[in-house]
Amino acid sequence: MYTFNLFAILGGLALTQANPLKRDGPFAGVATFNDYADQFSKSGTVCGIPKPANQNYFGAAASDISGQISAGSCDGTIQGDQKNAGYNMQLCDPNDPTKPISTYIGPSCPHSQCPDVNPTCYRVDNLGEIAPVGQTPAPSSRVIGSVTVQIIDACPAGSAWNFCKNNVVPEIDPRQRCASAGTNELDIDEPAYQMLTGSGFVKGVSRNLDILITKVPC
């Protein structure tokens, strides 16, 4: 989200004798959603494309502090607990503190998993909506759908587009703003929501999803 290069996903967990294929998943994770066409028109994406060339795939970004789907961080990200990470909150717009100032330039992330270098794709299976604290998901949220996503962008915890969301009251769950160390988070293009849930994405209304993530060939 709003970065300029991309950090490589290095294959997840190391091989083990007990489960030699675990590096490819499936892994438990969280799906958030982003309008990449709109983002691309304003600030571009790490990979310089608004969507994958394969029309059956959807664009996505991976949190750079994920557990199994990301092996390191973009420049500017502090590893570990992001809630008290000490980011410069003066980069947040005083008129809308949930967003960065207009002159903000995001952190840099390597370009190595972009389609023209070493493309990375995942199958994403919907496990149901993430309900607000104290609530349970509606039965309709348990529609099980799946999509394939290709990484076209990054979602660094060290980006003000993410850490400024900490200014929302009540606070946005760190798992849903690329700020939870070890949580496998994919920020997926909004049109994928229809295939995952059976309903179109409505900004500010549609809930994020618990998902399973499995690495697949692109």
CSV table of C-alpha atoms in Angstrom, one decimal:
chain,number,residue,atom,x,y,z
A,1,MET,CA,0.0,0.0,0.0
A,2,TYR,CA,1.6,3.3,-1.2
A,3,THR,CA,5.2,2.1,-1.5
A,4,PHE,CA,7.7,2.0,-4.3
A,5,ASN,CA,9.5,-1.3,-4.3
A,6,LEU,CA,8.7,-4.8,-3.0
A,7,PHE,CA,10.2,-7.2,-0.5
A,8,ALA,CA,10.5,-10.8,-1.6
A,9,ILE,CA,8.4,-13.6,-0.1
A,10,LEU,CA,11.1,-16.2,0.5
A,11,GLY,CA,8.9,-19.3,0.7
A,12,GLY,CA,7.6,-19.1,4.3
A,13,LEU,CA,8.6,-21.7,6.8
A,14,ALA,CA,11.9,-23.5,6.6
A,15,LEU,CA,11.7,-27.2,5.5
A,16,THR,CA,11.3,-29.6,8.4
A,17,GLN,CA,11.5,-33.4,8.5
A,18,ALA,CA,8.0,-33.5,10.0
A,19,ASN,CA,6.3,-31.5,7.2
A,20,PRO,CA,8.6,-30.8,4.2
A,21,LEU,CA,5.8,-29.0,2.3
A,22,LYS,CA,4.7,-26.6,5.1
A,23,ARG,CA,6.7,-23.8,3.5
A,24,ASP,CA,3.8,-23.5,0.9
A,25,GLY,CA,0.9,-23.6,3.4
A,26,PRO,CA,-1.9,-23.6,3.9
A,27,PHE,CA,-1.4,-20.8,6.5
A,28,ALA,CA,-4.0,-19.1,8.6
A,29,GLY,CA,-4.3,-15.4,7.7
A,30,VAL,CA,-6.3,-12.2,7.3
A,31,ALA,CA,-7.6,-10.5,4.2
A,32,THR,CA,-8.1,-6.8,4.0
A,33,PHE,CA,-9.2,-5.0,0.8
A,34,ASN,CA,-7.9,-2.1,-1.3
A,35,ASP,CA,-8.9,-0.4,-4.5
A,36,TYR,CA,-5.7,-0.8,-6.6
A,37,ALA,CA,-7.1,0.9,-9.7
A,38,ASP,CA,-7.7,4.0,-7.6
A,39,GLN,CA,-4.3,3.7,-5.8
A,40,PHE,CA,-2.5,3.2,-9.1
A,41,SER,CA,-4.0,6.4,-10.6
A,42,LYS,CA,-2.8,8.4,-7.6
A,43,SER,CA,0.5,6.9,-6.5
A,44,GLY,CA,1.2,3.7,-8.4
A,45,THR,CA,2.1,0.3,-6.9
A,46,VAL,CA,5.5,-1.3,-6.1
A,47,CYS,CA,5.4,-3.4,-9.2
A,48,GLY,CA,4.2,-0.5,-11.5
A,49,ILE,CA,1.0,-2.3,-12.5
A,50,PRO,CA,-2.6,-1.9,-11.3
A,51,LYS,CA,-3.5,-5.6,-11.7
A,52,PRO,CA,-2.0,-8.9,-12.8
A,53,ALA,CA,-1.8,-9.7,-16.5
A,54,ASN,CA,-3.7,-12.9,-15.9
A,55,GLN,CA,-7.4,-11.7,-15.9
A,56,ASN,CA,-8.3,-14.6,-13.6
A,57,TYR,CA,-6.0,-13.4,-10.8
A,58,PHE,CA,-6.4,-10.4,-8.4
A,59,GLY,CA,-3.7,-8.1,-7.2
A,60,ALA,CA,-2.6,-8.1,-3.6
A,61,ALA,CA,0.0,-6.8,-1.2
A,62,ALA,CA,1.5,-8.8,1.7
A,63,SER,CA,2.2,-7.4,5.1
A,64,ASP,CA,6.0,-7.2,5.5
A,65,ILE,CA,5.8,-8.5,9.1
A,66,SER,CA,3.7,-11.5,8.3
A,67,GLY,CA,4.8,-14.9,9.6
A,68,GLN,CA,5.0,-17.5,6.8
A,69,ILE,CA,4.2,-15.4,3.7
A,70,SER,CA,6.9,-12.7,4.2
A,71,ALA,CA,10.5,-13.2,5.3
A,72,GLY,CA,11.5,-9.7,6.2
A,73,SER,CA,10.5,-6.0,6.4
A,74,CYS,CA,10.6,-3.0,4.1
A,75,ASP,CA,12.8,-0.1,4.9
A,76,GLY,CA,11.4,1.8,7.9
A,77,THR,CA,9.5,-1.0,9.5
A,78,ILE,CA,10.2,-1.8,13.1
A,79,GLN,CA,10.0,-5.5,13.8
A,80,GLY,CA,7.8,-6.8,16.7
A,81,ASP,CA,5.0,-5.0,18.5
A,82,GLN,CA,3.8,-2.2,16.2
A,83,LYS,CA,1.4,-0.6,18.7
A,84,ASN,CA,4.3,1.0,20.6
A,85,ALA,CA,6.8,1.0,17.8
A,86,GLY,CA,7.7,4.7,18.1
A,87,TYR,CA,6.7,5.8,14.6
A,88,ASN,CA,6.8,9.5,13.8
A,89,MET,CA,3.1,10.4,14.3
A,90,GLN,CA,3.8,13.9,13.0
A,91,LEU,CA,3.6,12.3,9.5
A,92,CYS,CA,-0.1,11.9,10.1
A,93,ASP,CA,-2.4,14.7,8.8
A,94,PRO,CA,-3.6,16.9,11.6
A,95,ASN,CA,-6.9,17.4,9.7
A,96,ASP,CA,-7.4,13.7,9.3
A,97,PRO,CA,-4.9,11.9,11.6
A,98,THR,CA,-5.9,8.5,10.2
A,99,LYS,CA,-4.0,9.4,7.0
A,100,PRO,CA,-0.5,10.7,6.3
A,101,ILE,CA,0.3,14.3,5.3
A,102,SER,CA,0.1,15.2,1.6
A,103,THR,CA,3.9,15.3,1.1
A,104,TYR,CA,4.4,11.9,2.7
A,105,ILE,CA,6.6,9.4,0.8
A,106,GLY,CA,6.3,5.8,1.9
A,107,PRO,CA,9.1,3.3,2.7
A,108,SER,CA,11.0,1.4,0.1
A,109,CYS,CA,10.6,-2.3,-0.4
A,110,PRO,CA,12.6,-4.5,-2.8
A,111,HIS,CA,11.1,-5.3,-6.2
A,112,SER,CA,12.1,-9.0,-6.3
A,113,GLN,CA,8.7,-10.6,-6.2
A,114,CYS,CA,7.1,-8.5,-8.9
A,115,PRO,CA,5.8,-10.3,-12.1
A,116,ASP,CA,8.8,-9.3,-14.2
A,117,VAL,CA,11.3,-10.6,-11.7
A,118,ASN,CA,10.0,-13.6,-9.6
A,119,PRO,CA,6.2,-13.5,-9.4
A,120,THR,CA,4.5,-14.8,-6.2
A,121,CYS,CA,0.9,-16.1,-6.2
A,122,TYR,CA,-1.4,-17.5,-3.5
A,123,ARG,CA,-4.7,-19.3,-3.4
A,124,VAL,CA,-6.9,-17.6,-0.8
A,125,ASP,CA,-9.8,-19.5,0.8
A,126,ASN,CA,-12.5,-17.5,2.7
A,127,LEU,CA,-13.2,-18.8,6.3
A,128,GLY,CA,-15.7,-16.1,7.2
A,129,GLU,CA,-16.0,-12.5,8.3
A,130,ILE,CA,-13.9,-11.0,11.1
A,131,ALA,CA,-16.6,-9.8,13.4
A,132,PRO,CA,-16.2,-6.7,15.7
A,133,VAL,CA,-15.2,-7.4,19.2
A,134,GLY,CA,-18.1,-8.9,21.2
A,135,GLN,CA,-20.0,-9.9,18.1
A,136,THR,CA,-20.3,-13.1,16.0
A,137,PRO,CA,-20.3,-13.2,12.3
A,138,ALA,CA,-23.6,-13.5,10.5
A,139,PRO,CA,-24.3,-16.9,9.0
A,140,SER,CA,-24.2,-15.4,5.5
A,141,SER,CA,-20.6,-14.5,6.1
A,142,ARG,CA,-19.6,-18.1,6.0
A,143,VAL,CA,-19.8,-18.4,2.2
A,144,ILE,CA,-16.7,-20.3,1.3
A,145,GLY,CA,-15.1,-18.9,-1.9
A,146,SER,CA,-11.6,-18.9,-3.2
A,147,VAL,CA,-9.4,-16.7,-5.5
A,148,THR,CA,-5.9,-16.6,-6.7
A,149,VAL,CA,-3.9,-13.4,-6.0
A,150,GLN,CA,-0.6,-12.2,-7.4
A,151,ILE,CA,1.6,-9.9,-5.4
A,152,ILE,CA,1.8,-6.5,-7.1
A,153,ASP,CA,2.4,-4.3,-4.0
A,154,ALA,CA,3.6,-4.2,-0.4
A,155,CYS,CA,1.9,-3.4,2.9
A,156,PRO,CA,4.7,-2.2,5.2
A,157,ALA,CA,3.9,-1.8,8.9
A,158,GLY,CA,6.3,1.2,8.7
A,159,SER,CA,4.1,3.1,6.3
A,160,ALA,CA,2.1,6.1,7.6
A,161,TRP,CA,-0.8,4.8,5.5
A,162,ASN,CA,-0.9,2.0,8.1
A,163,PHE,CA,0.4,3.3,11.4
A,164,CYS,CA,-1.7,6.5,11.2
A,165,LYS,CA,-4.8,4.2,11.4
A,166,ASN,CA,-3.8,3.8,15.0
A,167,ASN,CA,-5.4,7.2,15.6
A,168,VAL,CA,-8.9,5.8,15.0
A,169,VAL,CA,-11.1,5.4,18.1
A,170,PRO,CA,-11.8,2.6,18.7
A,171,GLU,CA,-8.4,1.4,17.4
A,172,ILE,CA,-8.3,-0.7,14.3
A,173,ASP,CA,-7.2,-4.2,15.0
A,174,PRO,CA,-3.5,-4.4,14.2
A,175,ARG,CA,-4.2,-7.6,12.3
A,176,GLN,CA,-6.3,-5.6,9.9
A,177,ARG,CA,-3.7,-2.8,9.2
A,178,CYS,CA,-0.5,-4.8,8.4
A,179,ALA,CA,0.7,-4.1,12.0
A,180,SER,CA,0.5,-7.5,13.7
A,181,ALA,CA,3.9,-9.3,13.8
A,182,GLY,CA,3.4,-12.9,12.7
A,183,THR,CA,-0.1,-12.4,11.2
A,184,ASN,CA,-0.2,-13.4,7.6
A,185,GLU,CA,-2.1,-10.5,6.0
A,186,LEU,CA,-2.9,-10.0,2.4
A,187,ASP,CA,-4.4,-6.7,1.2
A,188,ILE,CA,-6.4,-7.8,-1.8
A,189,ASP,CA,-8.0,-6.0,-4.6
A,190,GLU,CA,-11.7,-5.2,-3.8
A,191,PRO,CA,-13.3,-7.0,-6.8
A,192,ALA,CA,-12.1,-10.3,-5.3
A,193,TYR,CA,-14.6,-9.8,-2.4
A,194,GLN,CA,-17.5,-10.9,-4.6
A,195,MET,CA,-15.9,-14.3,-5.4
A,196,LEU,CA,-14.8,-14.8,-1.8
A,197,THR,CA,-18.1,-14.0,-0.1
A,198,GLY,CA,-20.8,-13.9,-2.8
A,199,SER,CA,-21.4,-10.1,-2.1
A,200,GLY,CA,-19.8,-7.0,-3.7
A,201,PHE,CA,-17.4,-5.0,-1.6
A,202,VAL,CA,-18.8,-1.9,0.1
A,203,LYS,CA,-16.2,0.4,1.5
A,204,GLY,CA,-16.8,1.1,5.2
A,205,VAL,CA,-19.4,-1.6,5.4
A,206,SER,CA,-17.9,-4.9,4.2
A,207,ARG,CA,-15.9,-6.8,6.8
A,208,ASN,CA,-12.4,-8.2,6.5
A,209,LEU,CA,-12.0,-12.0,6.3
A,210,ASP,CA,-10.2,-14.8,8.0
A,211,ILE,CA,-8.6,-16.8,5.3
A,212,LEU,CA,-6.3,-19.7,4.4
A,213,ILE,CA,-3.3,-18.9,2.3
A,214,THR,CA,-1.5,-21.5,0.1
A,215,LYS,CA,1.4,-20.6,-2.3
A,216,VAL,CA,0.7,-21.7,-5.8
A,217,PRO,CA,2.4,-21.3,-9.2
A,218,CYS,CA,1.7,-18.1,-11.0
